[in-house]
Amino acid sequence: MSEKNTTTDQNWLEGTPVTMYSETPCTPSRRRLLHLLGASGLAGLAGCSQTPEQGTETGTDAGTEARTAGQKSATIAIPSSVTRDGAGTHGVIPYWTRIIEPLAWPDSEMNVTPWLAKSWEQTGEKKWVFTLRDGVEFHNGDKLDADAVLFSLRKMLTDQPWTKGWLRMTPGGVKKVEELTVEITNSKPMPRLPGALAHIWHSIQHPESPPGWGGTIGTGPYKLEELRQDQYAIVSSFDNYWGGTPNPRKLTFRTIKDQNTRDLALESGEVDIAFDISPSQRNELDDSDKLRAEVQPLTSSVRLLFNNTEPPTDDIKLRKALNFAVSQEAVIDGALSGIGEPARGSIPSILWWSAHDSLPEYGPDKAKAKDLVDRSDYDGETVHLVSSSSPHRVNGPTNPKFTAQIVQQAAADIGVNVEIRMMEQAAFSKAEETGEGGHMFQGHSYTIAAKPGDFINDFVGEGTTSPGPQEFDKEVKERLNAILDEGISASTNEAAKRAFSEAERILVVEEVIMVPLYYKHYIVGQDDGIEGAVYHPTMRHSRFENMTITE
Amino acid sequence: MQKFVIRRGTTMFFILIGVSMLTYGMMFLAPGDPARLVLESRGIQDPSTEQLETFRAEHGLDEPVPVRYTKWAWGVLHGDLGQSYYSAMGSGKGSSASVSALIVERIPTTTELAVAAMFVALLIGFPAGVISALHKGQLPDYVSQIGALLGLSMPNFWFGYLLIMVFAVPFAFFPVAGAGGFDHLVLPAITMGTAHAAINTRLLRASMLEVLNEEYIHTARSKGLPERIVVYKHAVRNSLIPILTIVGLQLGFMLNGAVIVEVVFQRPGLGELLVTALLRRDYPLVQGLVLLVAVIFVVTNFFVDILYRYIDPRISLEGQRV
């Protein structure tokens, strides 16, 4: 492209002096000045088209190439950046791009499967031995070994000390046993360590990976070629990938934060796959000959959290009444175009440790709700519902204002006056933390792994604080602490699930600290000629290395 | 001229100090804790009190606002706009979280859009205003006025999506999103330029109508000058003063980045950066960008004042008509 433009420029330069200097004497008039300004303006604008790779690779061309050149490349529109600010361990956080990989992997059902570790064994209450997969190569040609695992985990635990609590691990707890064997000693029992290590955050990188971004040496199916923060990342296939040669050869991840623009980019063919498109677009995609929609559950839920420290929501009867008043189905149909699952708790049903099946459905039962309001101390005060209006949070509420209005209407039906306050995310976080100015907070939870932070308040957190205007009696708090600790330390998943379910039951049924609204789903729109993309409940763990693209 | 430059330079300096003090103070009144937001963005969902305090101490957030402002202003005077709270991961040639680097990276994208949008605004607004005034009460005037009203009434985001749906989706004449080439510039420039073109049309029309009734125009006509000369040499030129003022301001607005246009077309420009910085409570970056905005406005207006003199030699830079 640049070659072509250079030729044009040369022709233009060659032609101009003849007309300017040989035919007309050089007497600058205002008109000539204006002509010159106009011409230079146009030339300047045309010059813009010669900007480097960013225009040619991330604009329309990459998407077009995918269709014209068969399986060479694909362009994927994502709602967030591929980079993550302040990433101390990995130069580029491996969300989306599959540059680096962890020891274990959460499959599409959220079960833990071997990945860079081919097996693991719990050898003691706090001891684990991980055996690495043989023959795995880094992008620089070196073999994966125990040293790389030591380097990566120790670096993460040192650079990001908060992960020590998450993994119950210290840098000194990671030891090399043999070339392909690593022993991990937890600081406290951690029966679900492989599940925690399946988070892509704990990926393995080469010890010679340069600090900072852009040069990360991983084992993943793709290598980073080019990165521009908040704009795009281009990756190329790693031919010696242990899982087989990846296809397509090149992937371009384009950050398109605006959902409408993402929808339109997919519709125009500018991108081949678009994540998190508008629920309202689903039918249009289903009717299309060239595109199709895939609906996937997310590991996120949206709920209304009560401030139980201030009137009128310090009254449990009122909190219960609001639970009976709100119809989750109405929220999903009205605000989400039917895309989502009615929630009974906070932990989405897709996760093995969800208490969904054991939690009751409140209703809607307007008569019961009204009766509860009558029996409560509620005296017509205004209940302030605070919601984040931030459009860029995939895990946040979808259509938050409309959702809030549906709740407001449901409350009005039982005689409770709700006022909605929309705030941008930073102000919302602050309000949620302090409880200032709000009785109900439309929030969300992150639930990739079973850890206490996923519950309301961090009862058993190791040195962490969790914001929230929720207070519990000392006895309830101690009981929750003990139950959650038991769940984390339980040796079987069944025992852990029992404990976590009990904790959630206390929060939802006994303390009524929330109105669960829905478990989130997301929609991926894609070219109908694409097969083999594996969409994941965490969205960013989706895999693209076995795709086929047909015309 | 020298006097003018000194006087305006001093005024500009105090304006910049005032703007920076005001925004610095207001920023800290807004609810939101940058320490928590930054740590959460690093994946720390529940940062400990110690982590929060460490971050605040590292970034001087535990100091009183006047002290922070003084340190920031001292840095600016030494050419240092400070460091963003968020680390930058740039184009592959090195990483920098310096506010200057982040701003410089975005300037070309915004500048090319501002120039292109201004081009559109003048290309449409100038002839439409002149034709409208010359044919007052006739069909061209009505058409031009209706067009101007439409341009003013259409919200930017709506018009942007409309252009995408008409020109990018069915025909793929232009790309939907991104930045980098001339083709990426056309739809955003039209979106942004149209509203300004509408303002220019209406303003030039009004100004032209006023000038066309001036005595010197009647004199020129009675002298037998061709209408073309009367209109373009005498009337249009003298109608340009108010247009120039507004064009100067428009250029300032455009260079500051049109947030909506940048969001709709996913152009990584200054407006988008400012909004992101504000939402993330990235105070050093917000402050750097606001300072840039203020500089652009005062400098643009400075040059507009100088241009007055060129357009109308009767105007002196000391503010008197000669």
Coordinates of N, CA, C and O in Angstrom, one line a residue, chain A residues 30-31 33 38 41-42 45-46 48-51 53-55 58-61 83-87 90-92 160-162 201 212-213 226-231 254-258 260-261 264-265 267-268 270 390-393 424-427 429-430 433 446 451 453-454 458 463-467, chain B residues 30-33 36-38 40-49 51-52 56 86-96 102 105-106 109 112 115-116 119 161 164-165 168-170 172 174-185 228 237 263-266 268 272 276 278-281 310:
Chain A
R30 N -4.3 36.2 -3.3 CA -5.0 35.5 -2.2 C -5.7 34.3 -2.7 O -5.8 33.3 -2.0
R31 N -6.2 34.3 -4.0 CA -6.8 33.2 -4.5 C -5.8 32.0 -4.6 O -6.2 30.9 -4.3
L33 N -3.2 31.6 -2.9 CA -3.0 31.1 -1.5 C -4.0 30.2 -1.0 O -3.8 29.1 -0.4
G38 N -5.9 24.8 0.2 CA -6.8 23.7 -0.1 C -6.1 22.4 -0.5 O -6.4 21.3 0.0
G41 N -4.2 20.9 2.3 CA -5.1 20.3 3.2 C -5.5 18.9 2.7 O -5.5 17.9 3.4
L42 N -5.9 18.8 1.4 CA -6.2 17.5 0.8 C -5.0 16.6 0.9 O -5.2 15.4 1.2
L45 N -4.6 15.3 4.3 CA -5.6 14.2 4.6 C -5.2 12.9 3.9 O -5.3 11.8 4.5
A46 N -4.8 13.1 2.6 CA -4.5 11.8 1.9 C -3.3 11.2 2.6 O -3.2 10.0 2.7
C48 N -2.7 11.0 5.6 CA -3.2 10.2 6.8 C -3.4 8.8 6.4 O -3.3 7.9 7.2
S49 N -3.7 8.5 5.2 CA -3.9 7.1 4.8 C -2.7 6.3 4.7 O -2.7 5.1 4.6
Q50 N -1.5 7.0 4.9 CA -0.3 6.2 4.8 C 0.3 5.9 6.2 O 1.4 5.5 6.3
T51 N -0.5 6.1 7.2 CA -0.1 5.8 8.5 C 0.2 4.3 8.6 O -0.3 3.5 7.9
E53 N 1.1 0.3 10.2 CA 0.3 -0.9 10.3 C -1.1 -0.7 10.8 O -2.0 -1.4 10.4
Q54 N -1.3 0.3 11.7 CA -2.5 0.3 12.4 C -3.7 0.5 11.5 O -4.7 -0.2 11.7
G55 N -3.6 1.2 10.4 CA -4.7 1.4 9.5 C -4.9 0.2 8.6 O -6.0 -0.3 8.5
T58 N -5.6 -3.2 11.1 CA -6.7 -3.3 12.0 C -8.0 -2.7 11.5 O -9.1 -2.9 12.1
G59 N -8.0 -2.1 10.4 CA -9.2 -1.6 9.8 C -10.0 -2.6 9.2 O -10.2 -3.7 9.7
T60 N -10.5 -2.3 8.0 CA -11.3 -3.3 7.3 C -10.5 -4.4 6.7 O -11.0 -5.5 6.5
D61 N -9.2 -4.2 6.4 CA -8.5 -5.1 5.6 C -8.4 -6.5 6.3 O -8.5 -7.5 5.6
T83 N -5.1 -6.0 26.8 CA -4.1 -5.7 27.9 C -4.8 -5.4 29.2 O -6.0 -5.2 29.2
R84 N -4.1 -5.5 30.2 CA -4.7 -5.2 31.5 C -3.7 -4.3 32.2 O -2.5 -4.5 32.3
D85 N -4.2 -3.2 32.7 CA -3.3 -2.2 33.3 C -2.5 -2.7 34.5 O -3.1 -3.5 35.3
G86 N -1.3 -2.4 34.6 CA -0.5 -2.7 35.7 C -0.2 -4.2 35.9 O 0.1 -4.7 37.0
A87 N -0.3 -4.9 34.8 CA 0.0 -6.3 34.9 C 1.5 -6.5 35.2 O 2.3 -6.2 34.4
H90 N 2.6 -10.8 33.7 CA 2.7 -11.0 32.3 C 2.6 -9.7 31.5 O 1.8 -8.9 31.8
G91 N 3.5 -9.6 30.5 CA 3.5 -8.4 29.8 C 2.2 -8.1 29.2 O 1.7 -7.0 29.2
V92 N 1.6 -9.1 28.6 CA 0.3 -9.0 28.1 C -0.6 -10.0 28.8 O -0.3 -11.2 28.7
Q160 N 2.5 -9.9 42.7 CA 1.1 -9.6 43.0 C 0.8 -10.4 44.3 O 0.1 -11.4 44.3
P161 N 1.2 -9.8 45.4 CA 1.1 -10.5 46.7 C -0.3 -11.0 47.1 O -0.5 -11.9 47.8
W162 N -1.3 -10.3 46.5 CA -2.7 -10.6 46.9 C -3.0 -12.1 46.4 O -4.0 -12.7 46.9
W201 N -4.8 -16.3 34.7 CA -3.9 -15.4 35.4 C -2.6 -16.1 35.8 O -1.5 -15.4 35.9
G212 N 7.9 -6.3 31.6 CA 7.1 -5.4 30.8 C 6.3 -6.1 29.8 O 6.2 -7.3 29.8
W213 N 5.8 -5.4 28.8 CA 4.8 -6.0 27.9 C 5.5 -6.3 26.6 O 6.6 -5.9 26.3
E226 N 1.9 -7.9 17.3 CA 1.8 -6.5 17.4 C 0.6 -6.1 18.4 O -0.4 -6.8 18.5
L227 N 0.9 -5.1 19.2 CA -0.1 -4.7 20.2 C -0.2 -3.2 20.3 O 0.8 -2.5 20.3
R228 N -1.4 -2.8 20.4 CA -1.6 -1.4 20.7 C -2.7 -1.3 21.7 O -3.9 -1.7 21.5
Q229 N -2.4 -0.7 22.8 CA -3.3 -0.8 24.0 C -4.6 -0.1 23.6 O -4.7 0.9 23.0
D230 N -5.6 -0.8 24.1 CA -7.0 -0.4 23.9 C -7.5 -0.4 22.4 O -8.5 0.1 22.1
Q231 N -6.6 -0.9 21.5 CA -7.0 -0.8 20.1 C -7.0 -2.2 19.5 O -8.0 -2.7 19.0
R254 N -9.7 -6.9 17.8 CA -9.9 -5.5 17.8 C -10.8 -5.1 19.0 O -11.9 -5.7 19.2
T255 N -10.4 -4.1 19.8 CA -11.2 -3.6 20.8 C -12.2 -2.7 20.3 O -11.9 -1.6 19.8
I256 N -13.5 -3.0 20.4 CA -14.6 -2.1 20.0 C -15.5 -2.1 21.2 O -16.3 -3.0 21.4
K257 N -15.3 -1.0 22.0 CA -16.1 -1.0 23.3 C -17.6 -0.7 23.1 O -18.4 -1.2 23.9
D258 N -17.9 0.0 22.1 CA -19.3 0.4 21.9 C -20.1 -0.8 21.3 O -19.7 -1.3 20.2
N260 N -23.1 -1.1 20.0 CA -23.7 -0.8 18.7 C -22.7 -0.9 17.5 O -23.0 -1.4 16.5
T261 N -21.5 -0.3 17.8 CA -20.5 -0.3 16.7 C -20.0 -1.7 16.5 O -19.8 -2.1 15.3
L264 N -22.5 -3.4 14.3 CA -22.4 -2.9 12.9 C -21.2 -3.4 12.2 O -21.2 -3.7 11.0
A265 N -20.1 -3.6 13.0 CA -18.8 -4.1 12.4 C -19.0 -5.5 11.9 O -18.5 -5.9 10.9
E267 N -22.0 -6.9 11.1 CA -22.9 -6.8 10.0 C -22.3 -6.5 8.7 O -22.6 -7.0 7.7
S268 N -21.3 -5.5 8.8 CA -20.7 -5.1 7.6 C -19.6 -6.1 7.1 O -19.1 -5.9 6.0
E270 N -16.8 -6.4 8.6 CA -15.5 -5.9 9.0 C -14.8 -6.8 10.0 O -13.6 -6.9 10.1
S390 N -22.1 2.5 33.9 CA -21.0 2.3 33.0 C -21.3 1.3 31.9 O -21.7 0.2 32.2
P391 N -21.0 1.7 30.7 CA -21.3 0.8 29.6 C -20.3 -0.2 29.3 O -20.4 -1.0 28.4
H392 N -19.1 -0.1 29.9 CA -18.0 -0.9 29.5 C -17.7 -2.1 30.3 O -16.7 -2.7 30.3
R393 N -18.7 -2.5 31.2 CA -18.4 -3.6 32.0 C -19.2 -4.8 31.6 O -20.4 -4.9 31.8
E424 N -21.8 6.8 37.5 CA -20.8 6.2 36.7 C -20.0 5.3 37.7 O -20.1 5.4 38.9
Q425 N -19.2 4.4 37.1 CA -18.7 3.3 37.9 C -17.9 3.7 39.1 O -18.0 3.1 40.2
A426 N -17.0 4.7 39.0 CA -16.2 5.1 40.1 C -17.0 5.6 41.3 O -16.8 5.2 42.4
A427 N -18.0 6.4 40.9 CA -18.9 6.9 42.0 C -19.7 5.7 42.6 O -20.0 5.7 43.8
S429 N -18.9 2.5 42.8 CA -18.0 1.7 43.6 C -17.9 2.4 45.0 O -17.9 1.7 46.0
K430 N -17.7 3.7 45.0 CA -17.6 4.4 46.3 C -18.9 4.3 47.1 O -18.8 4.0 48.3
E433 N -19.3 0.9 48.5 CA -18.4 0.6 49.5 C -18.9 1.3 50.9 O -18.8 0.6 51.9
Y446 N -18.2 -11.7 40.6 CA -17.3 -12.5 39.7 C -17.1 -13.8 40.4 O -16.7 -13.9 41.5
K451 N -14.2 -19.0 45.9 CA -13.3 -18.3 46.8 C -14.2 -17.3 47.6 O -15.2 -16.9 47.2
G453 N -14.2 -14.3 48.4 CA -14.5 -13.0 47.9 C -15.7 -13.0 47.0 O -16.3 -11.9 46.7
D454 N -16.2 -14.2 46.6 CA -17.4 -14.2 45.7 C -18.6 -14.0 46.6 O -19.7 -13.8 46.0
D458 N -16.1 -10.3 52.9 CA -15.0 -11.3 52.8 C -14.8 -11.9 54.2 O -13.8 -11.5 54.8
G463 N -6.4 -11.2 54.9 CA -5.8 -9.9 54.8 C -6.5 -9.0 53.7 O -6.0 -8.0 53.4
T464 N -7.7 -9.4 53.3 CA -8.4 -8.5 52.3 C -9.6 -7.9 52.9 O -10.1 -8.3 53.9
T465 N -10.0 -6.8 52.3 CA -11.2 -6.1 52.8 C -12.2 -6.2 51.6 O -11.8 -6.1 50.5
S466 N -13.4 -6.3 52.0 CA -14.4 -6.2 50.9 C -15.4 -5.1 51.3 O -15.9 -5.1 52.4
P467 N -15.7 -4.3 50.3 CA -16.6 -3.2 50.6 C -18.0 -3.6 50.7 O -18.4 -4.7 50.2
Chain B
A30 N -15.1 15.0 43.2 CA -15.9 13.9 42.6 C -15.7 12.6 43.4 O -14.6 12.3 43.9
P31 N -16.8 11.9 43.7 CA -16.7 10.7 44.4 C -15.9 9.6 43.7 O -15.9 9.6 42.4
G32 N -15.2 8.7 44.4 CA -14.4 7.7 43.7 C -13.0 7.7 44.2 O -12.4 8.7 44.5
D33 N -12.5 6.5 44.4 CA -11.2 6.3 45.0 C -10.3 5.7 43.9 O -10.4 4.6 43.6
R36 N -8.5 2.3 44.8 CA -9.3 1.1 44.7 C -9.5 0.8 43.2 O -9.4 -0.4 42.8
L37 N -9.8 1.8 42.4 CA -10.1 1.5 41.0 C -8.9 0.9 40.3 O -9.0 0.0 39.5
V38 N -7.7 1.5 40.6 CA -6.5 1.0 39.9 C -6.2 -0.4 40.4 O -5.9 -1.3 39.5
E40 N -8.2 -2.6 41.6 CA -9.2 -3.5 41.0 C -8.9 -3.8 39.5 O -9.1 -4.9 39.1
S41 N -8.5 -2.8 38.8 CA -8.2 -3.0 37.4 C -7.0 -3.9 37.2 O -6.8 -4.5 36.2
R42 N -6.2 -4.1 38.3 CA -5.0 -5.0 38.2 C -5.5 -6.4 38.6 O -4.6 -7.3 38.8
G43 N -6.8 -6.6 38.9 CA -7.3 -7.9 39.2 C -7.4 -8.1 40.7 O -7.8 -9.2 41.1
I44 N -7.1 -7.1 41.5 CA -7.2 -7.3 42.9 C -8.7 -6.9 43.3 O -9.0 -5.7 43.4
Q45 N -9.5 -7.9 43.5 CA -10.9 -7.5 43.7 C -11.2 -6.9 45.1 O -12.0 -6.1 45.2
D46 N -10.5 -7.3 46.0 CA -10.7 -6.8 47.4 C -9.4 -6.3 47.9 O -8.8 -7.0 48.8
P47 N -8.9 -5.2 47.5 CA -7.6 -4.7 48.0 C -7.6 -4.5 49.5 O -8.6 -4.0 50.0
S48 N -6.5 -4.9 50.1 CA -6.4 -4.7 51.6 C -6.1 -3.2 51.9 O -5.7 -2.4 51.0
T49 N -6.4 -2.9 53.1 CA -6.2 -1.5 53.6 C -4.7 -1.1 53.3 O -4.4 0.0 52.9
Q51 N -2.7 -2.3 51.0 CA -2.4 -2.1 49.6 C -2.9 -0.7 49.2 O -2.3 0.0 48.4
L52 N -4.1 -0.4 49.7 CA -4.7 0.9 49.3 C -3.8 2.1 49.8 O -3.5 3.0 49.1
R56 N -1.7 4.9 47.7 CA -1.9 6.3 47.9 C -0.6 7.0 48.3 O -0.4 8.1 47.8
Y86 N -2.1 4.3 35.6 CA -2.2 3.0 34.9 C -1.0 2.9 34.0 O -0.7 3.9 33.3
S87 N -0.4 1.7 33.9 CA 0.7 1.6 33.1 C 0.3 1.5 31.6 O -0.8 1.0 31.3
A88 N 1.1 2.0 30.8 CA 0.8 2.0 29.4 C 1.4 0.8 28.6 O 2.5 0.4 29.0
M89 N 0.7 0.3 27.7 CA 1.3 -0.8 26.9 C 1.1 -0.3 25.4 O 0.0 -0.4 24.9
G90 N 2.1 0.2 24.9 CA 1.9 0.9 23.6 C 2.1 0.1 22.4 O 1.7 -1.0 22.3
S91 N 2.8 0.7 21.4 CA 2.8 0.1 20.1 C 3.9 -0.9 19.9 O 4.1 -1.3 18.8
G92 N 4.6 -1.3 20.9 CA 5.6 -2.3 20.7 C 7.0 -1.8 20.7 O 7.9 -2.6 20.6
K93 N 7.2 -0.6 20.9 CA 8.5 0.0 20.9 C 9.0 0.5 22.3 O 10.0 1.1 22.4
G94 N 8.3 0.2 23.3 CA 8.7 0.6 24.6 C 7.5 1.0 25.4 O 6.4 1.3 24.8
S95 N 7.5 0.8 26.7 CA 6.3 1.2 27.5 C 6.6 2.4 28.3 O 7.7 2.6 28.8
S96 N 5.6 3.2 28.3 CA 5.7 4.4 29.1 C 4.3 4.8 29.7 O 3.3 4.6 29.0
L102 N 1.3 9.5 26.6 CA -0.1 9.0 26.3 C -0.8 10.1 25.5 O -1.5 9.7 24.6
E105 N 0.6 10.3 21.9 CA 0.2 9.1 21.1 C -1.2 9.4 20.4 O -1.4 8.9 19.3
R106 N -2.0 10.1 21.1 CA -3.4 10.3 20.6 C -3.5 11.6 19.7 O -4.6 11.7 19.1
T109 N -4.4 11.3 15.8 CA -5.7 10.8 15.4 C -6.7 11.9 15.6 O -7.6 12.1 14.7
E112 N -6.1 14.8 12.8 CA -6.6 14.5 11.4 C -8.1 14.6 11.4 O -8.6 15.1 10.4
V115 N -9.1 18.4 11.5 CA -8.8 19.1 10.2 C -9.9 18.7 9.2 O -10.4 19.5 8.5
A116 N -10.1 17.4 9.1 CA -11.1 16.9 8.1 C -12.5 17.4 8.4 O -13.2 17.8 7.5
F119 N -12.7 20.9 7.5 CA -12.8 21.0 6.0 C -14.3 20.8 5.6 O -14.8 21.6 4.8
Y161 N -24.2 6.7 13.6 CA -24.7 5.3 13.3 C -25.4 5.3 12.0 O -25.3 4.3 11.3
I164 N -23.0 5.0 9.2 CA -22.4 3.7 9.2 C -23.4 2.7 8.5 O -23.1 1.9 7.6
M165 N -24.7 2.8 8.9 CA -25.7 1.9 8.4 C -25.9 2.1 6.9 O -26.2 1.1 6.2
A168 N -21.5 2.0 5.3 CA -20.5 1.1 5.7 C -21.1 -0.4 5.7 O -20.4 -1.3 5.3
V169 N -22.3 -0.5 6.2 CA -22.8 -1.9 6.3 C -23.2 -2.5 5.0 O -22.7 -3.5 4.6
P170 N -24.1 -1.9 4.2 CA -24.5 -2.6 3.0 C -23.5 -2.6 1.9 O -23.4 -3.5 1.2
A172 N -20.1 -1.4 2.2 CA -18.7 -1.4 2.6 C -17.9 -0.3 1.9 O -16.7 -0.6 1.6
F174 N -17.0 2.4 3.3 CA -16.1 2.9 4.3 C -16.1 1.9 5.5 O -17.1 1.2 5.7
P175 N -15.0 1.9 6.3 CA -15.0 1.0 7.4 C -15.9 1.5 8.5 O -16.1 2.7 8.6
V176 N -16.3 0.6 9.4 CA -17.2 1.0 10.5 C -16.4 1.6 11.6 O -16.8 2.7 12.1
A177 N -15.3 1.0 12.0 CA -14.6 1.5 13.1 C -13.1 1.5 12.9 O -12.6 0.9 12.0
G178 N -12.4 2.3 13.8 CA -11.0 2.3 13.8 C -10.4 3.6 13.2 O -11.2 4.5 12.9
A179 N -9.1 3.6 13.2 CA -8.4 4.8 12.7 C -7.2 4.4 11.9 O -6.8 3.3 12.0
G180 N -6.8 5.3 11.0 CA -5.5 4.9 10.4 C -5.5 5.4 8.9 O -4.4 5.8 8.5
G181 N -6.6 5.4 8.2 CA -6.5 5.7 6.8 C -7.5 6.8 6.4 O -8.4 7.1 7.2
F182 N -7.4 7.2 5.2 CA -8.4 8.2 4.7 C -9.8 7.7 4.8 O -10.7 8.4 5.1
D183 N -9.9 6.4 4.4 CA -11.3 5.8 4.4 C -11.9 5.8 5.8 O -13.1 5.9 6.0
H184 N -11.0 5.7 6.8 CA -11.5 5.7 8.2 C -11.9 7.1 8.7 O -12.6 7.2 9.7
L185 N -11.6 8.1 7.9 CA -11.8 9.4 8.3 C -13.1 10.0 7.8 O -13.6 11.0 8.4
R228 N -20.2 39.8 -9.1 CA -19.3 38.9 -8.5 C -18.2 39.5 -7.6 O -17.9 39.1 -6.5
R237 N -15.9 39.1 2.3 CA -14.7 39.3 3.1 C -15.1 40.0 4.4 O -14.6 39.7 5.5
V263 N -16.2 7.7 20.2 CA -16.7 6.4 20.7 C -17.5 5.7 19.6 O -17.3 4.4 19.5
V264 N -18.3 6.3 18.9 CA -19.1 5.7 17.8 C -18.2 5.0 16.8 O -18.4 3.8 16.4
F265 N -17.2 5.7 16.4 CA -16.3 5.2 15.4 C -15.0 4.5 15.9 O -14.1 4.2 15.2
Q266 N -15.0 4.4 17.2 CA -13.8 3.8 17.9 C -12.5 4.3 17.5 O -11.6 3.6 17.1
P268 N -9.2 6.1 18.6 CA -8.5 6.4 19.8 C -7.9 7.8 19.8 O -6.7 8.0 19.6
E272 N -11.7 10.5 23.7 CA -11.9 9.2 24.3 C -11.0 9.0 25.5 O -11.4 8.4 26.5
T276 N -12.1 8.3 29.4 CA -11.6 7.1 30.0 C -10.8 7.5 31.3 O -11.0 6.9 32.4
L278 N -11.2 10.2 33.1 CA -12.1 10.7 34.1 C -12.8 9.5 34.8 O -12.9 9.5 36.0
L279 N -13.3 8.6 34.0 CA -14.0 7.5 34.6 C -13.1 6.6 35.5 O -13.6 6.0 36.5
R280 N -11.9 6.6 35.1 CA -10.9 5.7 36.0 C -10.3 6.6 37.0 O -9.4 6.1 37.7
R281 N -10.6 7.8 37.2 CA -10.1 8.7 38.2 C -8.5 8.7 38.0 O -7.8 8.7 39.1
Y310 N -5.7 40.7 9.7 CA -5.4 40.4 8.3 C -6.7 40.5 7.5 O -6.7 41.1 6.4

